[in-house]
Coordinates of C-alpha atoms and ligand atoms in Angstrom, one line a residue:
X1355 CA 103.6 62.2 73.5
X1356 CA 100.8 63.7 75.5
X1357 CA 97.7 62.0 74.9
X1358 CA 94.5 63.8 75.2
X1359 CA 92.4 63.9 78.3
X1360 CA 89.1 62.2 76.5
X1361 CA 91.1 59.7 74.6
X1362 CA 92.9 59.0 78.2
X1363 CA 90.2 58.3 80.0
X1364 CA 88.6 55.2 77.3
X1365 CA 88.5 51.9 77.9
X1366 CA 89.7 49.4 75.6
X1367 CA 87.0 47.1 74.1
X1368 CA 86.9 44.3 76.3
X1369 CA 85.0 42.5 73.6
X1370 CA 88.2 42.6 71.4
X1371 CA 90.9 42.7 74.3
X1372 CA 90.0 38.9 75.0
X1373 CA 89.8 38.1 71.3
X1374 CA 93.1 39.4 70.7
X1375 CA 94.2 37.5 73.9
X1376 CA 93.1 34.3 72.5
X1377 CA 94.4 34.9 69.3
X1378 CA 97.9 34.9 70.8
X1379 CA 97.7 32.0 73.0
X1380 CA 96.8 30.1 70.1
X1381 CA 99.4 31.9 68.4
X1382 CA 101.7 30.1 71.3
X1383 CA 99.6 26.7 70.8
X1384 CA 97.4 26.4 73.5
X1385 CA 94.2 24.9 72.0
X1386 CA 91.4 27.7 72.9
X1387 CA 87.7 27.5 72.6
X1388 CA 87.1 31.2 71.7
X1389 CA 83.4 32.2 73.3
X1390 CA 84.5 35.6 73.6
X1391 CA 83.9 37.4 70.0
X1392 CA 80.6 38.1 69.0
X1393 CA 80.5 37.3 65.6
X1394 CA 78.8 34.7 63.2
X1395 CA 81.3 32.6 62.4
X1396 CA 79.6 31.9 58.7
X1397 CA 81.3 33.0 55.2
X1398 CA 79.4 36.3 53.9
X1399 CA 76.7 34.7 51.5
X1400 CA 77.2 34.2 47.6
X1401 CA 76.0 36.6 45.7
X1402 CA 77.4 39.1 48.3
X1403 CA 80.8 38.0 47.5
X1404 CA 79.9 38.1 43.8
X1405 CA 79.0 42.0 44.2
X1406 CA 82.1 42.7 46.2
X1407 CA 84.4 41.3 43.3
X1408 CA 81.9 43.2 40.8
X1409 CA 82.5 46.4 42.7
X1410 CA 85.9 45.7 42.1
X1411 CA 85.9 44.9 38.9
X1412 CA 83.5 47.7 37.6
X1413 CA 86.5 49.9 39.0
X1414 CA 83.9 51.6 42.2
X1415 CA 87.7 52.8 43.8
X1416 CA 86.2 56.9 44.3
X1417 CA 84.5 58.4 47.0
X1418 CA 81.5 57.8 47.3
X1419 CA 78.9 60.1 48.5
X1420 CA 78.6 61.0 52.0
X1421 CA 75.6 59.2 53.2
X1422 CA 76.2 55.9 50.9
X1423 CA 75.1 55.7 47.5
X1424 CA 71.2 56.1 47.0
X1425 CA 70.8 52.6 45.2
X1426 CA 71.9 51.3 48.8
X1427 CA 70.1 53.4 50.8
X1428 CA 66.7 53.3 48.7
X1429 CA 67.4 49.4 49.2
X1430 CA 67.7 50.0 52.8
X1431 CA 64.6 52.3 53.5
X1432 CA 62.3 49.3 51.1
X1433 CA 63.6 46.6 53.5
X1434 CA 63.0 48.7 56.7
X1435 CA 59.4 49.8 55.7
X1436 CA 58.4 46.3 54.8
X1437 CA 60.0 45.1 58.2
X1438 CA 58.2 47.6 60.7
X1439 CA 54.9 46.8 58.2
X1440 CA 51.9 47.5 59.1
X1441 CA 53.0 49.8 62.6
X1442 CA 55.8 51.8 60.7
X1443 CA 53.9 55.4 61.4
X1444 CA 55.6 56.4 58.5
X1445 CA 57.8 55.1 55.5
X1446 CA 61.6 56.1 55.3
X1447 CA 62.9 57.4 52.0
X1448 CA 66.9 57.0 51.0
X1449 CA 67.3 60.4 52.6
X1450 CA 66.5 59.4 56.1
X1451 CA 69.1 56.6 55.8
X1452 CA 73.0 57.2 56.5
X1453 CA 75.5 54.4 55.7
X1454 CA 78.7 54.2 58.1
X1455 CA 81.5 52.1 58.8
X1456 CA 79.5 49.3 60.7
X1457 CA 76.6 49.5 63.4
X1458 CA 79.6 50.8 66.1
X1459 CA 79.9 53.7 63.7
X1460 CA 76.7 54.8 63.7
X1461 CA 75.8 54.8 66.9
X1462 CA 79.3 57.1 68.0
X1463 CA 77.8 59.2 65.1
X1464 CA 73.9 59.1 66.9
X1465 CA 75.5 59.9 70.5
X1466 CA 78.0 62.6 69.2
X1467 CA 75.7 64.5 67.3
X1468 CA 72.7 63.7 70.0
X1469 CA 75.1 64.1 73.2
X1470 CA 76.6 67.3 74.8
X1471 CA 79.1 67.8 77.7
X1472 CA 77.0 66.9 80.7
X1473 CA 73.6 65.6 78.7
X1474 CA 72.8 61.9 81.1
X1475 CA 72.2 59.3 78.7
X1476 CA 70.1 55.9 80.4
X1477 CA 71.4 52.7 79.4
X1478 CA 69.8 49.9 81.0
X1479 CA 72.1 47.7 82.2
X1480 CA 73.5 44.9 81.3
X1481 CA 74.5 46.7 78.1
X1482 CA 77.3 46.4 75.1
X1483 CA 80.6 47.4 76.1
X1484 CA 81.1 50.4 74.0
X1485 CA 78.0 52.4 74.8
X1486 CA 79.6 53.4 77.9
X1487 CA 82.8 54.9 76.2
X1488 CA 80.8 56.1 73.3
X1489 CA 79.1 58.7 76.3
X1490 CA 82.4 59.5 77.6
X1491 CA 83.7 60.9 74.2
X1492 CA 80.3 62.9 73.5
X1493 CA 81.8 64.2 77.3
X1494 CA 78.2 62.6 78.0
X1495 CA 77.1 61.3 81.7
X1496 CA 75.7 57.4 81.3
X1497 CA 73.2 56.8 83.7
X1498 CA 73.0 53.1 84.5
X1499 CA 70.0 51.2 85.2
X1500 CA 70.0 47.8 86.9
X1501 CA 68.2 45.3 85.1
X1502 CA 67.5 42.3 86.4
X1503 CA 67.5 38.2 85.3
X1504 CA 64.1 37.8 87.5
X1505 CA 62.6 40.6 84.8
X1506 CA 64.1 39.3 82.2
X1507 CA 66.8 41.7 82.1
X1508 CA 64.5 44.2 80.6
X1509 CA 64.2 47.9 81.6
X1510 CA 60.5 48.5 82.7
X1511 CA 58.6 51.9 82.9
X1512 CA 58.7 52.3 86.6
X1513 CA 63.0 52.4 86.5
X1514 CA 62.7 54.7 83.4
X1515 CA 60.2 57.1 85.1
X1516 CA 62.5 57.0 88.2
X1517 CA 66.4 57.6 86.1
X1518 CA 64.6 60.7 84.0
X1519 CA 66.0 64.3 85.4
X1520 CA 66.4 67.1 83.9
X1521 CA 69.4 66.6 82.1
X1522 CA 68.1 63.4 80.2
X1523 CA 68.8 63.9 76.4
X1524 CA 69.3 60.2 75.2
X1525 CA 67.9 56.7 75.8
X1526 CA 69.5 53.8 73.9
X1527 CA 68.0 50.7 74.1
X1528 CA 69.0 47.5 72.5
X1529 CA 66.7 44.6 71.2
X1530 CA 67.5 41.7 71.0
X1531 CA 70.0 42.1 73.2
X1532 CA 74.0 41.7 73.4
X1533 CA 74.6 40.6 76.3
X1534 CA 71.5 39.0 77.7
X1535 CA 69.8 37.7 74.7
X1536 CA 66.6 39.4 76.0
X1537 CA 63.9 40.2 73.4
X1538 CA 61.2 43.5 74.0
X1539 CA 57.8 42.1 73.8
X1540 CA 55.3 44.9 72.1
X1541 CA 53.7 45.4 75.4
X1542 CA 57.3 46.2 77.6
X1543 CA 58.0 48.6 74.5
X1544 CA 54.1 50.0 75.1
X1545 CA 55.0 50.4 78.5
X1546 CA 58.5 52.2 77.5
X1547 CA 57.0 54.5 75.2
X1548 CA 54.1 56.1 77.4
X1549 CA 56.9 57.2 79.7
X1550 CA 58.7 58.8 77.0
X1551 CA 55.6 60.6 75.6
X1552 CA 55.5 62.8 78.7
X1553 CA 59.6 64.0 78.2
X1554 CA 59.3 65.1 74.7
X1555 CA 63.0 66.7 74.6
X1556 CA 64.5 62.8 75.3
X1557 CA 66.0 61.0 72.1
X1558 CA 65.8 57.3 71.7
X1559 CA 68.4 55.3 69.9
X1560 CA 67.2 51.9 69.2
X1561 CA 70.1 49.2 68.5
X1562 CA 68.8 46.6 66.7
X1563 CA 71.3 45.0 64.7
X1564 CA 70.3 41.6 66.0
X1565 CA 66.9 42.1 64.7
X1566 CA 67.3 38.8 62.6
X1567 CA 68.8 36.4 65.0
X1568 CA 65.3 36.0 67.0
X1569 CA 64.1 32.5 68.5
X1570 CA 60.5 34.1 69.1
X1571 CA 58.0 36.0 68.0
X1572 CA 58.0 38.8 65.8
X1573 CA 61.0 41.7 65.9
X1574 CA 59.5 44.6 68.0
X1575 CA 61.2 48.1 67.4
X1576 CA 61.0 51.4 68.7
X1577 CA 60.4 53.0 65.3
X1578 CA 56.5 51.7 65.3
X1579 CA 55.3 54.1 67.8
X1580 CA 53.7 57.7 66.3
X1581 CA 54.2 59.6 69.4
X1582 CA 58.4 58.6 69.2
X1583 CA 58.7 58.9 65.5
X1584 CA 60.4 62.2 64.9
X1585 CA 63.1 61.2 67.8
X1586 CA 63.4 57.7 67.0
X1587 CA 67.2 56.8 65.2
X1588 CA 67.3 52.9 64.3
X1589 CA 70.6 51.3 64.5
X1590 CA 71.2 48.3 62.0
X1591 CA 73.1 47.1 59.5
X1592 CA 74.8 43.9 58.1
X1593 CA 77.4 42.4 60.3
X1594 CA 75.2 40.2 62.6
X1595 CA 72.1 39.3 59.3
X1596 CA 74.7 38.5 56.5
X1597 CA 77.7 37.6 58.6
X1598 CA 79.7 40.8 57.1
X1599 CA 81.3 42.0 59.9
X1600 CA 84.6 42.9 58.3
X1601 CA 82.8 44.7 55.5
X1602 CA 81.9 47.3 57.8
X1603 CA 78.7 48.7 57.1
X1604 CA 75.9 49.2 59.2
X1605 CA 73.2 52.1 58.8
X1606 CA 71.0 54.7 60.8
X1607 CA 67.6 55.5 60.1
X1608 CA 65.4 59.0 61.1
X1609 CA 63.1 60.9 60.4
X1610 CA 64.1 64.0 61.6
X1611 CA 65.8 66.3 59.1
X1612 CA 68.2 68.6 61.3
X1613 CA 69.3 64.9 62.8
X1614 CA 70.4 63.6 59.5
X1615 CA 72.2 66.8 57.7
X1616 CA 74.6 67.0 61.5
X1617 CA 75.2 63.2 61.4
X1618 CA 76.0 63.9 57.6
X1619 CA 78.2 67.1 58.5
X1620 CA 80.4 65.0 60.9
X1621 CA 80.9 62.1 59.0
X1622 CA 81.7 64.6 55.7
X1623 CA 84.7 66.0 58.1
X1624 CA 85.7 62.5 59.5
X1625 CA 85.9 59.5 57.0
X1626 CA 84.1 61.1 53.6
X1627 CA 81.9 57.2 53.5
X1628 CA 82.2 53.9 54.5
X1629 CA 83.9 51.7 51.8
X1630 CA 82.5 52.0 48.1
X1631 CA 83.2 48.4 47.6
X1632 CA 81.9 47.0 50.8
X1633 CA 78.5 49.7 50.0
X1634 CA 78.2 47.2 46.3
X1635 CA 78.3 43.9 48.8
X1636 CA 75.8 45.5 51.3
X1637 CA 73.2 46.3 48.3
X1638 CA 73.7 42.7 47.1
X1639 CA 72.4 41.9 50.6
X1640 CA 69.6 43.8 50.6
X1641 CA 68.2 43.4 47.0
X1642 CA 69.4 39.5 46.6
X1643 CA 68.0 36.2 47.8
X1644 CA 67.5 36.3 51.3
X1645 CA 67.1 32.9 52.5
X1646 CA 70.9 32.6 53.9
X1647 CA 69.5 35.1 56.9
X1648 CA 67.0 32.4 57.6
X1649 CA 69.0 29.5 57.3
X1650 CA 71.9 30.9 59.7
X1651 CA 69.3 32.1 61.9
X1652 CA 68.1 28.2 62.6
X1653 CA 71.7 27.4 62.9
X1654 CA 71.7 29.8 66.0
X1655 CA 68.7 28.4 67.3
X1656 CA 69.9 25.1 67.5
X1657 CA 72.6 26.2 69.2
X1658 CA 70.9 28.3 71.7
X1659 CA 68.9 25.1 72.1
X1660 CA 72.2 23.2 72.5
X1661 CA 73.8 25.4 75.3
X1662 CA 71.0 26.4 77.1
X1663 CA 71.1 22.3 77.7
X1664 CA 74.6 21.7 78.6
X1665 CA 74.6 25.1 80.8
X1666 CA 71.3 24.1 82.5
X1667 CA 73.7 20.3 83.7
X1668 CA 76.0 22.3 85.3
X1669 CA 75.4 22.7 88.6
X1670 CA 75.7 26.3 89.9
X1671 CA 75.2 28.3 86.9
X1672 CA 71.8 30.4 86.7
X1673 CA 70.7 30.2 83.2
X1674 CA 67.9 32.5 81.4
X1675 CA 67.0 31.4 77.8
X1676 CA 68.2 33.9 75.1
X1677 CA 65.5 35.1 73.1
X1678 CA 67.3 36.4 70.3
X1679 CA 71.1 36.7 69.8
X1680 CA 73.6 35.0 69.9
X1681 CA 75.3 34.8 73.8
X1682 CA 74.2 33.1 76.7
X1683 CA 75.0 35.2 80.3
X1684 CA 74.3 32.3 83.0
X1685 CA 75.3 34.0 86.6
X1686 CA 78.4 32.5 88.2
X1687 CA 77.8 34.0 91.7
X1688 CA 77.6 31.1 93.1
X1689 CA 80.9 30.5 92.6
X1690 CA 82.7 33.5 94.2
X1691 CA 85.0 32.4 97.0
X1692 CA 85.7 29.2 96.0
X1693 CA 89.2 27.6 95.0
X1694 CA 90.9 25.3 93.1
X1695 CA 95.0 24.6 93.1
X1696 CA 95.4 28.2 95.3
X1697 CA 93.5 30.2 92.8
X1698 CA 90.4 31.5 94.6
X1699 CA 87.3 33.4 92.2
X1700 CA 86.1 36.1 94.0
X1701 CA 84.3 38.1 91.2
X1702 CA 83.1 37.2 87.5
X1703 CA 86.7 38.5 86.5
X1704 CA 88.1 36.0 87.9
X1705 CA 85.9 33.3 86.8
X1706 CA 86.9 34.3 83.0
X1707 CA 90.7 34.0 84.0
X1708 CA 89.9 30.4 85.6
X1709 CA 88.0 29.3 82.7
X1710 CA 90.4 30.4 80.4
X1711 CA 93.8 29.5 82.4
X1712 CA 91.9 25.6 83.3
X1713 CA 89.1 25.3 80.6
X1714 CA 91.3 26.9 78.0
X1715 CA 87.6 28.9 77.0
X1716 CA 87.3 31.9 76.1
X1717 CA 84.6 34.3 77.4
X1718 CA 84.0 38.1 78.7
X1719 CA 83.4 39.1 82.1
X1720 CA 79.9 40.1 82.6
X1721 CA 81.7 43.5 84.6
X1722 CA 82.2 44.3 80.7
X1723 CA 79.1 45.1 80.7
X1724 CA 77.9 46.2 83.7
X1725 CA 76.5 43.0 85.6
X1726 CA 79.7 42.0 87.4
X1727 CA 77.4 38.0 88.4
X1728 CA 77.3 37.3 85.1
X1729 CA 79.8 35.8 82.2
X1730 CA 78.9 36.0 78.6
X1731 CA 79.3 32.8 76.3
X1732 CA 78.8 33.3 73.1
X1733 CA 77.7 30.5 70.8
X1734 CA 78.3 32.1 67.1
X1735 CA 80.6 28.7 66.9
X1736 CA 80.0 25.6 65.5
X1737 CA 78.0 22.8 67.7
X1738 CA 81.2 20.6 68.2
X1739 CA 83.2 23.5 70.0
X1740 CA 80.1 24.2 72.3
X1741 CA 80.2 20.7 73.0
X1742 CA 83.8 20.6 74.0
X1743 CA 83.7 24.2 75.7
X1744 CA 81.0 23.3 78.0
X1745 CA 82.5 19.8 78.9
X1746 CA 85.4 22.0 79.7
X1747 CA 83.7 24.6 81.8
X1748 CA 81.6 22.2 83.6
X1749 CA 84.9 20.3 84.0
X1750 CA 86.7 22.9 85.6
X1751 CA 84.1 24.4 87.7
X1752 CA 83.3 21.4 89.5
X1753 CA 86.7 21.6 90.8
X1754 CA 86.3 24.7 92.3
X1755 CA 85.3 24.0 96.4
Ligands
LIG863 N1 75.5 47.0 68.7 C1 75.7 45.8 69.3 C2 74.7 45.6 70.4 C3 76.7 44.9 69.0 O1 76.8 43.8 69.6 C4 77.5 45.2 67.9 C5 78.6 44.2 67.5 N2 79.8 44.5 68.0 C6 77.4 46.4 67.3 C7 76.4 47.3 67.6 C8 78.3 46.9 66.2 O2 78.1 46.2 65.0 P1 79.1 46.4 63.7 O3 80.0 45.2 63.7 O4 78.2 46.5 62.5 O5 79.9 47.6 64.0
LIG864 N1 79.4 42.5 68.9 C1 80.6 41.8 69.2 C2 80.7 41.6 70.6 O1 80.1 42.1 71.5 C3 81.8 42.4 68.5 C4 82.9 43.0 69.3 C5 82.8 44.5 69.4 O2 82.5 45.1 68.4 O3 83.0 45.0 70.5 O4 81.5 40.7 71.0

């Protein structure tokens, strides 16, 4: 069959490409630490498992409206006013709020409906592997900014200023940050937003679905600025908070009307609503005891703490601190062009395939996304396997000469 030319030309997630790849060598017995998938590795909480087999049971098996149902979204606009608190310019109601198939789904549905053939979009850089795709099938341009581990792989003002032309529709920034584990103090975002307030016809999406899993500070968004307000969508949902990520649903917030009646259009003609069951879990999260957000957030912590350690012994790899999040993205340069046993590294690529073929670890090549020095670890695992994974890696790349 002829495949089309946009479907052709995407990339398959390299995120799920190496999960799927260590899936199978286990599959074949080789014992693999997976570092690769970002995803809590936690059972979903109690009461939302409760609500899920409620859902079932109270026989929620129709379609659902379009948006979500409004007992969800009404829970969802309460919990994002109080969050932004005191800043939030102005409060969301249920009918600035659109429930999708998970956070992915929004944010195809934000670039689709913001993005036009030829619009640029700016995506700092490192950045999650399927923003770049997500542009391509808008038939989008993704303008990539270099950010750097010396700034703390944050975009700052002076790059924005200098990527704006024209043609600039969209910038999607994400905070915390997958891969880097950066965090967006107030003041960078400050910086961010008095650039923007002189290009009123540029969108921002703000990604912040690892709003929760933060090691300092307060959770700075986008959405507490006035000036941005009416071109402000807020990415979140479920996944990364409640460990639900195979419940799909994640959620976009705006307050601009037009915004949310296209976003509703093209999700009406594509998949009606995100699961009706899977909606009942996602209210249980919002409206039930919250504490299991807090207690898997420590567990994180004292991982980050954990890796950051071992990482920081091994000799070669440049290590930032994550700030929020759950991955670690140390820089490996240092070992490109060296060997072990005839395989020489010559890139981060090849790093992954040595680790993986002589550590038997798991991770993703930080070309993934955009920052081909880097490799992302990512420590949503239990402390044991980090312990093991990095006496592996640190193993196997002090034989490299
Ligand atoms: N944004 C970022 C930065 C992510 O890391 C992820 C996780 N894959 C998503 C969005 C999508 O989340 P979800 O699993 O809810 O689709
Ligand atoms: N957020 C995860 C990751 O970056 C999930 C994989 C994906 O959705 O691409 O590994």
């Amino acid at each position: 069959m002829q495949i089309s030319k946009r479907i052709d030309s995407l990339a398959e997630s390299q995120t799920l490409q190496i999960a799927a790849r260590c899936q199978q060598l286990r599959a074949e017995g080789v014992d693999v630490i997976g570092l690769s998938l970002g995803e809590p590795d936690f059972p979903a909480p109690a009461h939302v498992k409760e609500a899920a087999k409620a859902a079932v049971d109270n026989d929620f098996s129709h379609y659902g409206p379009v948006p979500g149902f409004p007992s969800l979204r009404e829970a969802i606009a309460k919990t994002l006013n109080e969050e932004l608190g005191e800043r939030n310019p102005q409060a969301f109601n249920a009918n600035e709020i659109v429930v999708s198939v998970g956070a992915k789904h929004c944010l195809c549905n934000a670039i689709e409906t913001l993005v036009g053939p030829g619009d640029e979009v700016i995506l700092p850089t490192p950045c999650w592997v399927s923003y770049v795709e997500m542009v391509k099938l808008a038939e989008g341009k993704s303008v990539l900014v270099r950010t750097t581990m010396e700034n703390n792989f944050c975009l700052t003002a002076e790059q924005l200023e200098a990527a704006i032309t024209p043609r600039t529709r969209l910038l999607v920034l994400c905070t915390p940050n997958n891969p880097t584990g950066s965090v967006y103090s107030h003041e960078r975002l400050v910086e961010i937003v008095r650039v923007l307030e002189k290009h009123p016809e540029i969108s921002v999406i703000s990604d912040e679905i690892y709003e929760h899993i933060l090691y300092t500070g307060q959770h700075e968004s986008l959405g507490q600025f006035a000036s941005l307000k009416d071109r402000v969508v807020i990415i979140n949902g479920v996944s990364k908070s409640h460990a639900m990520t195979g419940y799909r649903i994640g959620w976009l917030a705006c307050h601009d009307k037009g915004f949310i009646s296209a976003v509703k259009r093209l999700q009406g003609q594509q998949c009606t609503c995100a699961t009706t069951i899977a909606q009942k879990a996602a209210e249980a999260a919002y409206t039930g005891d919250r504490t299991c957000v807090e207690t898997m957030r420590q567990a994180f912590e004292r991982r980050r703490d954990l890796i950051v350690r071992l990482a920081r012994e091994i000799d070669g790899l440049k290590v930032l601190e994550p700030q929020g999040a759950f991955y670690l993205f140390p820089d490996v340069s240092s070992f490109f062009g060296k060997s072990h046993n005839g395989f020489t590294v010559h890139n981060a690529n090849e790093v992954v395939e040595y680790l993986l073929n002589e550590a038997h670890v798991a991770c993703v090549s930080g070309s993934a996304f955009g920052e081909d020095n880097c490799i992302r670890l990512s420590y949503a695992t239990s402390e044991d396997l980090i312990i093991e994974a990095m006496r592996r890696i640190k193993e196997a790349l002090g034989k490299l000469k």
